[in-house]
mmCIF file of C-alpha atoms in Angstrom:
data_model
loop_
_atom_site.group_PDB
_atom_site.id
_atom_site.type_symbol
_atom_site.label_atom_id
_atom_site.label_comp_id
_atom_site.label_asym_id
_atom_site.label_seq_id
_atom_site.Cartn_x
_atom_site.Cartn_y
_atom_site.Cartn_z
ATOM 1 C CA MET A 1 -95.841 149.599 47.421
ATOM 2 C CA ASN A 2 -94.858 146.705 49.280
ATOM 3 C CA ASN A 3 -92.328 144.922 49.507
ATOM 4 C CA GLN A 4 -92.498 141.527 50.483
ATOM 5 C CA LYS A 5 -89.425 139.801 51.267
ATOM 6 C CA ALA A 6 -88.410 136.239 51.177
ATOM 7 C CA PHE A 7 -87.506 133.482 54.362
ATOM 8 C CA LEU A 8 -86.446 130.424 55.101
ATOM 9 C CA GLY A 9 -89.588 128.010 56.740
ATOM 10 C CA ILE A 10 -88.410 124.914 59.070
ATOM 11 C CA ASN A 11 -90.702 122.756 59.262
ATOM 12 C CA LEU A 12 -92.949 122.742 62.312
ATOM 13 C CA ASP A 13 -92.492 118.904 63.309
ATOM 14 C CA LEU A 14 -88.720 119.215 63.259
ATOM 15 C CA LEU A 15 -89.978 121.353 66.611
ATOM 16 C CA GLU A 16 -92.323 118.741 67.390
ATOM 17 C CA ASN A 17 -91.801 115.416 67.106
ATOM 18 C CA PRO A 18 -89.705 113.550 69.855
ATOM 19 C CA LYS A 19 -87.286 112.059 67.353
ATOM 20 C CA TYR A 20 -85.817 115.375 66.825
ATOM 21 C CA LYS A 21 -85.525 117.039 70.577
ATOM 22 C CA ASN A 22 -81.654 116.262 71.252
ATOM 23 C CA LEU A 23 -81.445 118.253 67.545
ATOM 24 C CA ASP A 24 -79.954 121.348 67.818
ATOM 25 C CA SER A 25 -81.477 124.619 65.950
ATOM 26 C CA ARG A 26 -78.925 125.675 64.330
ATOM 27 C CA ALA A 27 -79.037 122.312 62.715
ATOM 28 C CA MET A 28 -82.341 122.518 61.760
ATOM 29 C CA MET A 29 -81.746 125.583 60.316
ATOM 30 C CA LEU A 30 -78.883 123.842 57.953
ATOM 31 C CA TYR A 31 -81.452 121.392 57.209
ATOM 32 C CA ALA A 32 -83.954 124.004 55.518
ATOM 33 C CA LEU A 33 -81.423 125.334 54.156
ATOM 34 C CA TYR A 34 -80.503 122.214 52.499
ATOM 35 C CA ALA A 35 -84.139 121.740 51.983
ATOM 36 C CA ASP A 36 -84.498 124.720 49.664
ATOM 37 C CA ARG A 37 -81.067 123.919 47.336
ATOM 38 C CA TYR A 38 -83.645 120.454 46.830
ATOM 39 C CA SER A 39 -86.475 122.677 46.125
ATOM 40 C CA ALA A 40 -84.550 124.807 43.478
ATOM 41 C CA SER A 41 -83.025 121.286 42.339
ATOM 42 C CA MET A 42 -86.378 119.467 41.880
ATOM 43 C CA ASN A 43 -87.496 122.223 39.936
ATOM 44 C CA ASN A 44 -84.222 122.676 37.349
ATOM 45 C CA ALA A 45 -85.308 118.358 37.099
ATOM 46 C CA ARG A 46 -88.534 118.982 35.844
ATOM 47 C CA LEU A 47 -88.101 121.869 33.713
ATOM 48 C CA GLY A 48 -85.172 118.669 31.847
ATOM 49 C CA ASN A 49 -82.090 119.871 33.410
ATOM 50 C CA THR A 50 -80.993 117.037 34.768
ATOM 51 C CA ALA A 51 -77.311 117.998 36.198
ATOM 52 C CA PHE A 52 -78.151 118.049 39.952
ATOM 53 C CA VAL A 53 -80.122 113.210 39.125
ATOM 54 C CA ASP A 54 -78.600 110.384 39.661
ATOM 55 C CA ASP A 55 -79.730 107.143 39.693
ATOM 56 C CA MET A 56 -80.163 108.205 43.060
ATOM 57 C CA GLY A 57 -82.485 110.285 43.028
ATOM 58 C CA VAL A 58 -82.430 114.885 42.643
ATOM 59 C CA PHE A 59 -79.392 116.229 45.194
ATOM 60 C CA ILE A 60 -77.335 119.324 46.662
ATOM 61 C CA ARG A 61 -73.980 120.692 46.878
ATOM 62 C CA PHE A 62 -73.473 122.886 49.637
ATOM 63 C CA THR A 63 -70.580 123.551 51.011
ATOM 64 C CA ASN A 64 -69.760 123.202 54.735
ATOM 65 C CA GLU A 65 -67.642 126.476 53.983
ATOM 66 C CA LEU A 66 -71.057 129.177 52.980
ATOM 67 C CA ALA A 67 -73.209 127.093 55.106
ATOM 68 C CA ALA A 68 -70.540 128.530 58.058
ATOM 69 C CA LYS A 69 -71.133 131.850 56.188
ATOM 70 C CA VAL A 70 -74.594 131.801 56.238
ATOM 71 C CA LEU A 71 -75.834 130.259 60.109
ATOM 72 C CA HIS A 72 -72.100 133.088 61.758
ATOM 73 C CA VAL A 73 -70.701 129.707 62.920
ATOM 74 C CA SER A 74 -67.384 127.953 62.161
ATOM 75 C CA LYS A 75 -66.792 124.770 59.678
ATOM 76 C CA GLN A 76 -66.693 122.460 62.348
ATOM 77 C CA LYS A 77 -70.308 123.625 63.918
ATOM 78 C CA ILE A 78 -71.314 123.018 60.227
ATOM 79 C CA THR A 79 -69.476 119.252 60.028
ATOM 80 C CA ASP A 80 -70.883 118.387 63.423
ATOM 81 C CA PHE A 81 -74.237 119.079 62.726
ATOM 82 C CA ARG A 82 -74.387 117.427 59.545
ATOM 83 C CA LYS A 83 -73.552 114.170 61.122
ATOM 84 C CA ALA A 84 -76.870 114.716 63.102
ATOM 85 C CA LEU A 85 -78.858 114.871 60.405
ATOM 86 C CA VAL A 86 -77.618 112.261 58.842
ATOM 87 C CA ASP A 87 -77.583 109.688 61.795
ATOM 88 C CA LEU A 88 -81.749 111.041 62.000
ATOM 89 C CA ASP A 89 -81.948 110.214 58.492
ATOM 90 C CA LEU A 90 -82.962 113.701 56.970
ATOM 91 C CA ILE A 91 -80.058 114.352 54.515
ATOM 92 C CA LYS A 92 -77.619 111.424 52.925
ATOM 93 C CA VAL A 93 -73.805 112.784 52.146
ATOM 94 C CA VAL A 94 -72.507 110.979 48.788
ATOM 95 C CA ARG A 95 -67.871 111.449 48.426
ATOM 96 C CA ASP A 96 -68.110 112.954 44.822
ATOM 97 C CA GLY A 97 -64.638 112.730 43.520
ATOM 98 C CA LEU A 98 -63.174 115.614 44.020
ATOM 99 C CA LYS A 99 -66.193 118.060 42.976
ATOM 100 C CA GLY A 100 -67.201 117.497 46.746
ATOM 101 C CA TYR A 101 -70.321 115.674 47.995
ATOM 102 C CA LYS A 102 -73.680 115.563 47.114
ATOM 103 C CA ILE A 103 -76.420 115.590 49.859
ATOM 104 C CA TYR A 104 -79.552 113.819 49.454
ATOM 105 C CA VAL A 105 -82.661 115.673 51.150
ATOM 106 C CA TYR A 106 -85.244 113.036 52.679
ATOM 107 C CA PRO A 107 -88.154 114.372 54.765
ATOM 108 C CA VAL A 108 -89.102 114.863 57.923
ATOM 109 C CA GLN A 109 -91.454 112.635 59.500
ATOM 110 C CA GLN A 110 -94.435 113.553 60.400
ATOM 111 C CA THR A 111 -95.270 113.982 64.441
ATOM 112 C CA PRO A 112 -97.543 111.145 66.035
ATOM 113 C CA LYS A 113 -100.937 111.990 66.776
ATOM 114 C CA ASP A 114 -101.089 110.672 69.804
ATOM 115 C CA VAL A 115 -97.812 113.371 70.662
ATOM 116 C CA GLU A 116 -99.387 117.076 72.542
ATOM 117 C CA LEU A 117 -98.179 119.830 70.294
ATOM 118 C CA LEU A 118 -96.214 122.621 72.059
ATOM 119 C CA LEU A 119 -97.346 124.590 69.352
ATOM 120 C CA PRO A 120 -100.714 124.060 68.612
ATOM 121 C CA TRP A 121 -102.388 127.058 67.224
ATOM 122 C CA LYS A 122 -100.144 126.924 64.856
ATOM 123 C CA ASN A 123 -101.687 125.268 61.658
ATOM 124 C CA HIS A 124 -99.087 121.805 60.780
ATOM 125 C CA THR A 125 -100.435 121.141 57.688
ATOM 126 C CA ILE A 126 -103.211 122.669 55.480
ATOM 127 C CA SER A 127 -105.707 120.513 53.868
ATOM 128 C CA VAL A 128 -107.582 121.523 50.525
ATOM 129 C CA GLN A 129 -110.850 119.714 49.278
ATOM 130 C CA LYS A 130 -111.157 119.511 46.138
ATOM 131 C CA THR A 131 -115.364 119.659 44.974
ATOM 132 C CA ILE A 132 -117.314 119.401 41.542
ATOM 133 C CA SER A 133 -118.834 122.041 40.320
ATOM 134 C CA THR A 134 -122.472 121.903 39.503
ATOM 135 C CA TRP A 135 -123.049 124.677 37.169
ATOM 136 C CA THR A 136 -121.427 123.581 33.899
ATOM 137 C CA ILE A 137 -121.083 125.051 30.574
ATOM 138 C CA SER A 138 -124.300 123.022 29.881
ATOM 139 C CA SER A 139 -126.497 124.743 32.035
ATOM 140 C CA LYS A 140 -125.309 127.486 31.335
ATOM 141 C CA ILE A 141 -126.702 127.309 28.327
ATOM 142 C CA GLU A 142 -129.504 125.410 29.525
ATOM 143 C CA PHE A 143 -130.605 128.332 31.374
ATOM 144 C CA CYS A 144 -129.826 130.964 28.610
ATOM 145 C CA LYS A 145 -132.688 128.998 26.668
ATOM 146 C CA ASN A 146 -134.982 128.986 29.647
ATOM 147 C CA LEU A 147 -135.293 133.186 30.014
ATOM 148 C CA LYS A 148 -138.162 134.788 28.586
ATOM 149 C CA LEU A 149 -137.158 137.810 26.541
ATOM 150 C CA SER A 150 -139.873 138.861 23.822
ATOM 151 C CA SER A 151 -137.775 142.130 22.713
ATOM 152 C CA GLN A 152 -133.869 140.758 23.422
ATOM 153 C CA ASN A 153 -132.582 138.029 21.082
ATOM 154 C CA VAL A 154 -129.892 136.360 23.470
ATOM 155 C CA ASP A 155 -125.714 135.183 21.759
ATOM 156 C CA VAL A 156 -124.164 132.893 24.721
ATOM 157 C CA ASN A 157 -121.046 133.254 23.947
ATOM 158 C CA VAL A 158 -118.773 131.474 26.558
ATOM 159 C CA SER A 159 -115.242 131.739 26.344
ATOM 160 C CA ARG A 160 -112.079 130.452 29.047
ATOM 161 C CA ILE A 161 -113.957 129.487 31.228
ATOM 162 C CA SER A 162 -112.346 127.861 33.828
ATOM 163 C CA GLU A 163 -114.347 124.805 35.740
ATOM 164 C CA SER A 164 -113.414 123.400 39.155
ATOM 165 C CA THR A 165 -114.036 119.796 37.956
ATOM 166 C CA CYS A 166 -110.879 117.683 39.986
ATOM 167 C CA SER A 167 -113.087 115.106 41.273
ATOM 168 C CA SER A 168 -113.210 115.142 45.180
ATOM 169 C CA LYS A 169 -109.972 112.995 47.189
ATOM 170 C CA PRO A 170 -108.776 112.571 50.346
ATOM 171 C CA ASP A 171 -107.591 115.646 52.349
ATOM 172 C CA THR A 172 -103.725 116.893 51.069
ATOM 173 C CA SER A 173 -101.477 118.508 52.724
ATOM 174 C CA LEU A 174 -99.009 121.316 52.010
ATOM 175 C CA SER A 175 -96.549 119.846 54.559
ATOM 176 C CA HIS A 176 -92.707 119.319 53.741
ATOM 177 C CA SER A 177 -92.605 116.133 53.880
ATOM 178 C CA SER A 178 -95.387 115.309 51.799
ATOM 179 C CA LEU A 179 -94.165 118.171 48.693
ATOM 180 C CA SER A 180 -91.330 116.749 48.608
ATOM 181 C CA HIS A 181 -92.131 113.489 46.815
ATOM 182 C CA VAL A 182 -94.579 114.111 45.566
ATOM 183 C CA SER A 183 -95.864 114.052 41.385
ATOM 184 C CA LEU A 184 -97.394 116.114 39.163
ATOM 185 C CA ASN A 185 -100.751 115.517 37.333
ATOM 186 C CA ASN A 186 -101.455 119.783 35.510
ATOM 187 C CA ASN A 187 -103.109 120.247 39.101
ATOM 188 C CA GLY A 188 -105.142 117.933 39.705
ATOM 189 C CA LEU A 189 -107.816 117.670 35.936
ATOM 190 C CA ASP A 190 -106.330 114.544 34.009
ATOM 191 C CA ASP A 191 -109.156 112.703 36.255
ATOM 192 C CA ASN A 192 -111.780 115.236 34.617
ATOM 193 C CA ALA A 193 -110.216 114.971 30.968
ATOM 194 C CA HIS A 194 -112.333 112.483 29.892
ATOM 195 C CA ALA A 195 -116.262 113.357 31.640
ATOM 196 C CA ARG A 196 -115.354 116.890 29.314
ATOM 197 C CA LYS A 197 -114.299 115.250 26.080
ATOM 198 C CA GLY A 198 -116.398 115.343 23.648
ATOM 199 C CA LYS A 199 -118.435 118.313 24.962
ATOM 200 C CA LEU A 200 -116.416 120.857 24.111
ATOM 201 C CA ASN A 201 -117.551 123.883 21.905
ATOM 202 C CA PRO A 202 -117.508 122.582 18.382
ATOM 203 C CA ILE A 203 -115.216 126.229 17.089
ATOM 204 C CA GLN A 204 -112.929 125.680 19.934
ATOM 205 C CA SER A 205 -112.650 121.412 18.601
ATOM 206 C CA SER A 206 -112.082 123.121 15.853
ATOM 207 C CA GLN A 207 -109.048 125.088 16.763
ATOM 208 C CA PRO A 208 -105.663 122.832 16.786
ATOM 209 C CA THR A 209 -103.915 122.058 19.768
ATOM 210 C CA GLN A 210 -101.176 124.445 20.583
ATOM 211 C CA SER A 211 -97.746 122.135 21.544
ATOM 212 C CA LYS A 212 -95.826 121.889 23.935
ATOM 213 C CA PRO A 213 -92.882 124.918 24.207
ATOM 214 C CA ILE A 214 -89.498 123.815 23.976
ATOM 215 C CA ASN A 215 -87.266 123.861 26.571
ATOM 216 C CA PRO A 216 -84.796 126.656 26.088
ATOM 217 C CA TYR A 217 -82.308 124.343 27.314
ATOM 218 C CA ASN A 218 -82.562 121.649 24.972
ATOM 219 C CA THR A 219 -81.850 123.377 22.324
ATOM 220 C CA LEU A 220 -78.400 124.582 24.018
ATOM 221 C CA PRO A 221 -75.484 122.996 22.652
ATOM 222 C CA GLU A 222 -74.180 119.897 24.259
ATOM 223 C CA LYS A 223 -70.879 121.501 24.038
ATOM 224 C CA ILE A 224 -72.099 125.210 25.917
ATOM 225 C CA LYS A 225 -73.940 122.788 28.375
ATOM 226 C CA GLN A 226 -71.090 120.339 29.437
ATOM 227 C CA SER A 227 -68.748 123.507 29.754
ATOM 228 C CA PHE A 228 -71.520 126.312 31.784
ATOM 229 C CA VAL A 229 -72.147 122.096 33.972
ATOM 230 C CA LYS A 230 -68.508 121.865 34.507
ATOM 231 C CA THR A 231 -67.735 125.646 35.493
ATOM 232 C CA PHE A 232 -70.945 127.032 37.461
ATOM 233 C CA GLY A 233 -72.877 124.025 38.428
ATOM 234 C CA PHE A 234 -76.014 124.036 36.290
ATOM 235 C CA VAL A 235 -78.298 126.361 34.062
ATOM 236 C CA THR A 236 -81.418 127.268 34.887
ATOM 237 C CA LYS A 237 -84.643 128.163 32.683
ATOM 238 C CA GLN A 238 -83.363 132.086 32.223
ATOM 239 C CA VAL A 239 -79.576 131.583 31.853
ATOM 240 C CA ALA A 240 -80.663 129.132 28.758
ATOM 241 C CA LEU A 241 -82.870 132.202 27.793
ATOM 242 C CA GLU A 242 -79.505 133.941 27.851
ATOM 243 C CA LEU A 243 -76.491 131.921 26.450
ATOM 244 C CA HIS A 244 -79.414 131.576 23.553
ATOM 245 C CA THR A 245 -79.213 135.595 22.582
ATOM 246 C CA LEU A 246 -75.489 135.644 23.077
ATOM 247 C CA ILE A 247 -74.519 132.531 20.720
ATOM 248 C CA LYS A 248 -77.372 134.647 17.898
ATOM 249 C CA GLN A 249 -74.800 138.134 18.515
ATOM 250 C CA THR A 250 -71.575 135.810 18.082
ATOM 251 C CA ASP A 251 -71.548 132.462 17.877
ATOM 252 C CA VAL A 252 -70.720 129.447 19.986
ATOM 253 C CA ASP A 253 -66.464 128.747 19.902
ATOM 254 C CA MET A 254 -67.221 132.590 21.335
ATOM 255 C CA VAL A 255 -69.699 132.109 23.816
ATOM 256 C CA ASN A 256 -68.286 127.975 24.774
ATOM 257 C CA TYR A 257 -64.914 129.688 25.532
ATOM 258 C CA VAL A 258 -65.827 132.520 28.222
ATOM 259 C CA VAL A 259 -67.274 130.078 29.520
ATOM 260 C CA GLU A 260 -64.335 128.079 30.086
ATOM 261 C CA SER A 261 -62.175 130.729 30.951
ATOM 262 C CA ALA A 262 -64.230 131.180 34.231
ATOM 263 C CA PHE A 263 -63.082 127.814 35.963
ATOM 264 C CA GLY A 264 -61.480 128.490 38.950
ATOM 265 C CA ARG A 265 -62.828 131.951 39.930
ATOM 266 C CA LYS A 266 -65.091 132.779 42.284
ATOM 267 C CA ILE A 267 -67.583 134.608 40.479
ATOM 268 C CA THR A 268 -71.212 135.451 41.830
ATOM 269 C CA SER A 269 -72.837 135.570 39.145
ATOM 270 C CA PRO A 270 -72.286 133.954 36.484
ATOM 271 C CA ILE A 271 -74.434 134.998 34.102
ATOM 272 C CA ALA A 272 -73.600 138.394 34.292
ATOM 273 C CA TYR A 273 -69.257 137.634 33.624
ATOM 274 C CA VAL A 274 -70.157 135.698 29.900
ATOM 275 C CA LYS A 275 -72.529 139.094 28.956
ATOM 276 C CA ALA A 276 -69.881 141.482 29.928
ATOM 277 C CA ALA A 277 -66.645 139.850 28.247
ATOM 278 C CA ILE A 278 -68.679 139.400 25.361
ATOM 279 C CA SER A 279 -69.997 143.276 25.746
ATOM 280 C CA ASN A 280 -66.516 143.565 25.693
ATOM 281 C CA ALA A 281 -65.425 141.915 22.717
ATOM 282 C CA LEU A 282 -67.752 143.130 20.714
ATOM 283 C CA LYS A 283 -66.779 146.191 21.704
ATOM 284 C CA ARG A 284 -63.391 145.493 20.344
ATOM 285 C CA GLY A 285 -64.468 144.490 17.961
ATOM 286 C CA ASP A 286 -63.440 140.897 18.186
ATOM 287 C CA ARG A 287 -65.138 138.204 15.603
ATOM 288 C CA CYS A 288 -63.443 135.095 16.487
ATOM 289 C CA VAL A 289 -61.976 133.127 19.360
ATOM 290 C CA GLN A 290 -58.934 134.322 18.707
ATOM 291 C CA ASP A 291 -59.850 137.694 18.717
ATOM 292 C CA MET A 292 -60.265 137.112 22.148
ATOM 293 C CA ILE A 293 -56.997 135.219 22.627
ATOM 294 C CA ASN A 294 -54.882 137.660 21.086
ATOM 295 C CA TYR A 295 -56.117 140.423 23.306
ATOM 296 C CA TYR A 296 -55.766 138.539 26.920
ATOM 297 C CA GLU A 297 -51.761 137.517 25.027
ATOM 298 C CA ASN A 298 -51.253 141.108 24.676
ATOM 299 C CA ASN A 299 -53.398 143.256 26.894
ATOM 300 C CA VAL A 300 -54.254 141.091 29.921
ATOM 301 C CA LYS A 301 -51.572 138.562 30.336
ATOM 302 C CA LYS A 302 -48.560 139.829 32.680
ATOM 303 C CA PRO A 303 -45.539 139.331 30.608
ATOM 304 C CA LYS A 304 -42.979 136.927 32.695
ATOM 305 C CA VAL A 305 -40.359 139.451 34.586
ATOM 306 C CA LYS A 306 -36.863 138.570 34.212
ATOM 307 C CA ARG A 307 -33.902 138.461 36.624
ATOM 308 C CA ASN A 308 -31.121 141.190 36.000
ATOM 309 C CA THR A 309 -28.040 138.156 36.365
ATOM 310 C CA LYS A 310 -25.238 141.575 35.992
ATOM 311 C CA LYS A 311 -23.837 141.814 38.555
ATOM 312 C CA SER A 312 -23.886 146.087 39.761
ATOM 313 C CA THR A 313 -21.618 148.018 40.646
ATOM 314 C CA LYS A 314 -22.774 149.755 43.157
ATOM 315 C CA PRO A 315 -20.395 149.911 46.048
ATOM 316 C CA SER A 316 -21.596 148.646 49.196
ATOM 317 C CA LYS A 317 -21.512 149.401 52.748
ATOM 318 C CA ASN A 318 -18.737 147.670 53.689
ATOM 319 C CA THR A 319 -16.224 147.730 50.727
ATOM 320 C CA PRO A 320 -13.628 150.765 50.511
ATOM 321 C CA TYR A 321 -13.625 151.367 46.673
ATOM 322 C CA THR A 322 -16.185 154.703 45.712
ATOM 323 C CA ARG A 323 -18.058 153.932 42.543
ATOM 324 C CA GLU A 324 -15.329 155.393 39.676
ATOM 325 C CA GLU A 325 -13.230 152.937 41.127
ATOM 326 C CA LEU A 326 -15.132 149.337 41.191
ATOM 327 C CA ASP A 327 -15.014 150.546 37.526
ATOM 328 C CA ILE A 328 -11.797 150.500 36.421
ATOM 329 C CA LEU A 329 -10.969 147.594 38.876
ATOM 330 C CA LEU A 330 -13.453 145.365 36.867
ATOM 331 C CA ASN A 331 -12.788 146.637 33.422
ATOM 332 C CA THR A 332 -8.703 146.789 33.704
ATOM 333 C CA THR A 333 -6.218 143.771 33.872
ATOM 334 C CA GLU A 334 -3.433 144.754 36.784
ATOM 335 C CA GLU A 335 -0.877 145.632 34.968
ATOM 336 C CA GLU A 336 -2.830 148.706 33.476
ATOM 337 C CA VAL A 337 -3.603 149.603 37.029
ATOM 338 C CA ARG A 338 -0.325 149.389 37.565
ATOM 339 C CA THR A 339 0.985 151.691 34.534
ATOM 340 C CA TYR A 340 -1.799 154.034 35.035
ATOM 341 C CA TYR A 341 -3.077 154.416 38.290
ATOM 342 C CA PRO A 342 -0.351 153.907 40.611
ATOM 343 C CA ALA A 343 -2.544 155.696 43.540
ATOM 344 C CA LEU A 344 -5.390 152.938 42.394
ATOM 345 C CA PHE A 345 -1.953 149.823 42.956
ATOM 346 C CA LEU A 346 -1.050 151.862 46.007
ATOM 347 C CA LYS A 347 -4.857 151.753 47.506
ATOM 348 C CA ARG A 348 -5.024 148.140 46.441
ATOM 349 C CA LEU A 349 -1.658 147.102 47.801
ATOM 350 C CA GLN A 350 -1.956 147.897 51.267
ATOM 351 C CA LEU A 351 -5.541 147.215 51.196
ATOM 352 C CA ARG A 352 -4.153 142.825 51.294
ATOM 353 C CA MET A 353 -1.515 144.044 52.904
ATOM 354 C CA GLN A 354 -3.701 144.297 55.794
ATOM 355 C CA LYS A 355 -6.210 141.621 55.119
ATOM 356 C CA GLU A 356 -3.360 139.178 55.117
ATOM 357 C CA ASN A 357 -2.099 140.731 58.406
ATOM 358 C CA ARG A 358 -4.966 140.528 60.184
ATOM 359 C CA LYS A 359 -4.524 136.779 61.845
ATOM 360 C CA PRO A 360 -6.289 135.814 64.561
ATOM 361 C CA ILE A 361 -4.090 135.819 67.560
ATOM 362 C CA ILE A 362 -3.453 133.239 69.352
ATOM 363 C CA PRO A 363 -2.216 132.536 72.897
ATOM 364 C CA ILE A 364 -0.301 129.939 74.361
ATOM 365 C CA TYR A 365 -0.484 129.006 78.336
ATOM 366 C CA LYS A 366 1.181 126.673 79.895
ATOM 367 C CA LEU A 367 -0.067 123.796 82.361
ATOM 368 C CA GLY A 368 -0.131 125.122 85.653
ATOM 369 C CA GLU A 369 -0.654 129.143 84.933
#
């Protein structure tokens, strides 16, 4: 089995275009990270998730701490690299209150044609030319009718025939600069939809048209959407499917409670955390949010430790009394000590006298001595 690893691509125009000749190679790696995250945000937007879309377009969130760990540099270096990308109009950074920063990723400018390429053997752009096939359904049927087979009846059953009927257009560039802002048009087949209309098989035309599949994100409860986006940042299609399954197993409030309780924690796999918490709750027999809260209060939450304000009767290192003598002095009056414990009273009296006589001696000197 051939296990292929994912890779992070760098736009060759960053290396060839003279505009970026002073850009550090590590800053190019940082831009590649931003561009990769931007493509993920763009895909989520196309699926209906607008968590990373605003009036300025699609944006990403990528902290300097994470970028420093990935590129094995300091946080200050990431700040310098990001400033260089801003100066070259490759990104735009906007402060978003206490949530951090929004980063808008812009395409790389293509290398001018008059520039001599440093890597001429590399394909800087990939061109795809679309042609119209002449081998259509009608021509296939006519071909079968013209076959002179005396002893055989030809039964033509055409099913699931996909044709390349795209109209001829100029070469399409697959560089990052053109793919970042390209609009989808059903793989270019819309231009020929009218040409094929009316020539369909009667059996196919009588079949009901399949409706567009419903996006699971759109059917999620609104409170789940808001709490998940606030806690973890975004909801993918697969995560939305998993959340629907958990809601069917329990209810909306229990799933929402688990998501909100994870706010502020460092969790690498959000949906795995939520699934584990719900699974443990079902194993304990929890049926509602209050059951989960009671379990947390009684078994997870640490009780407050009360400070012991009672004076300790343990003798210190410098005290002349034993522990038994301290207990007597603390629990009896001075008259009772004098009457019932004369030895202890005498010891206490001697210690008092020693303390009173322990006054500092100040020498007196006369002038001239």
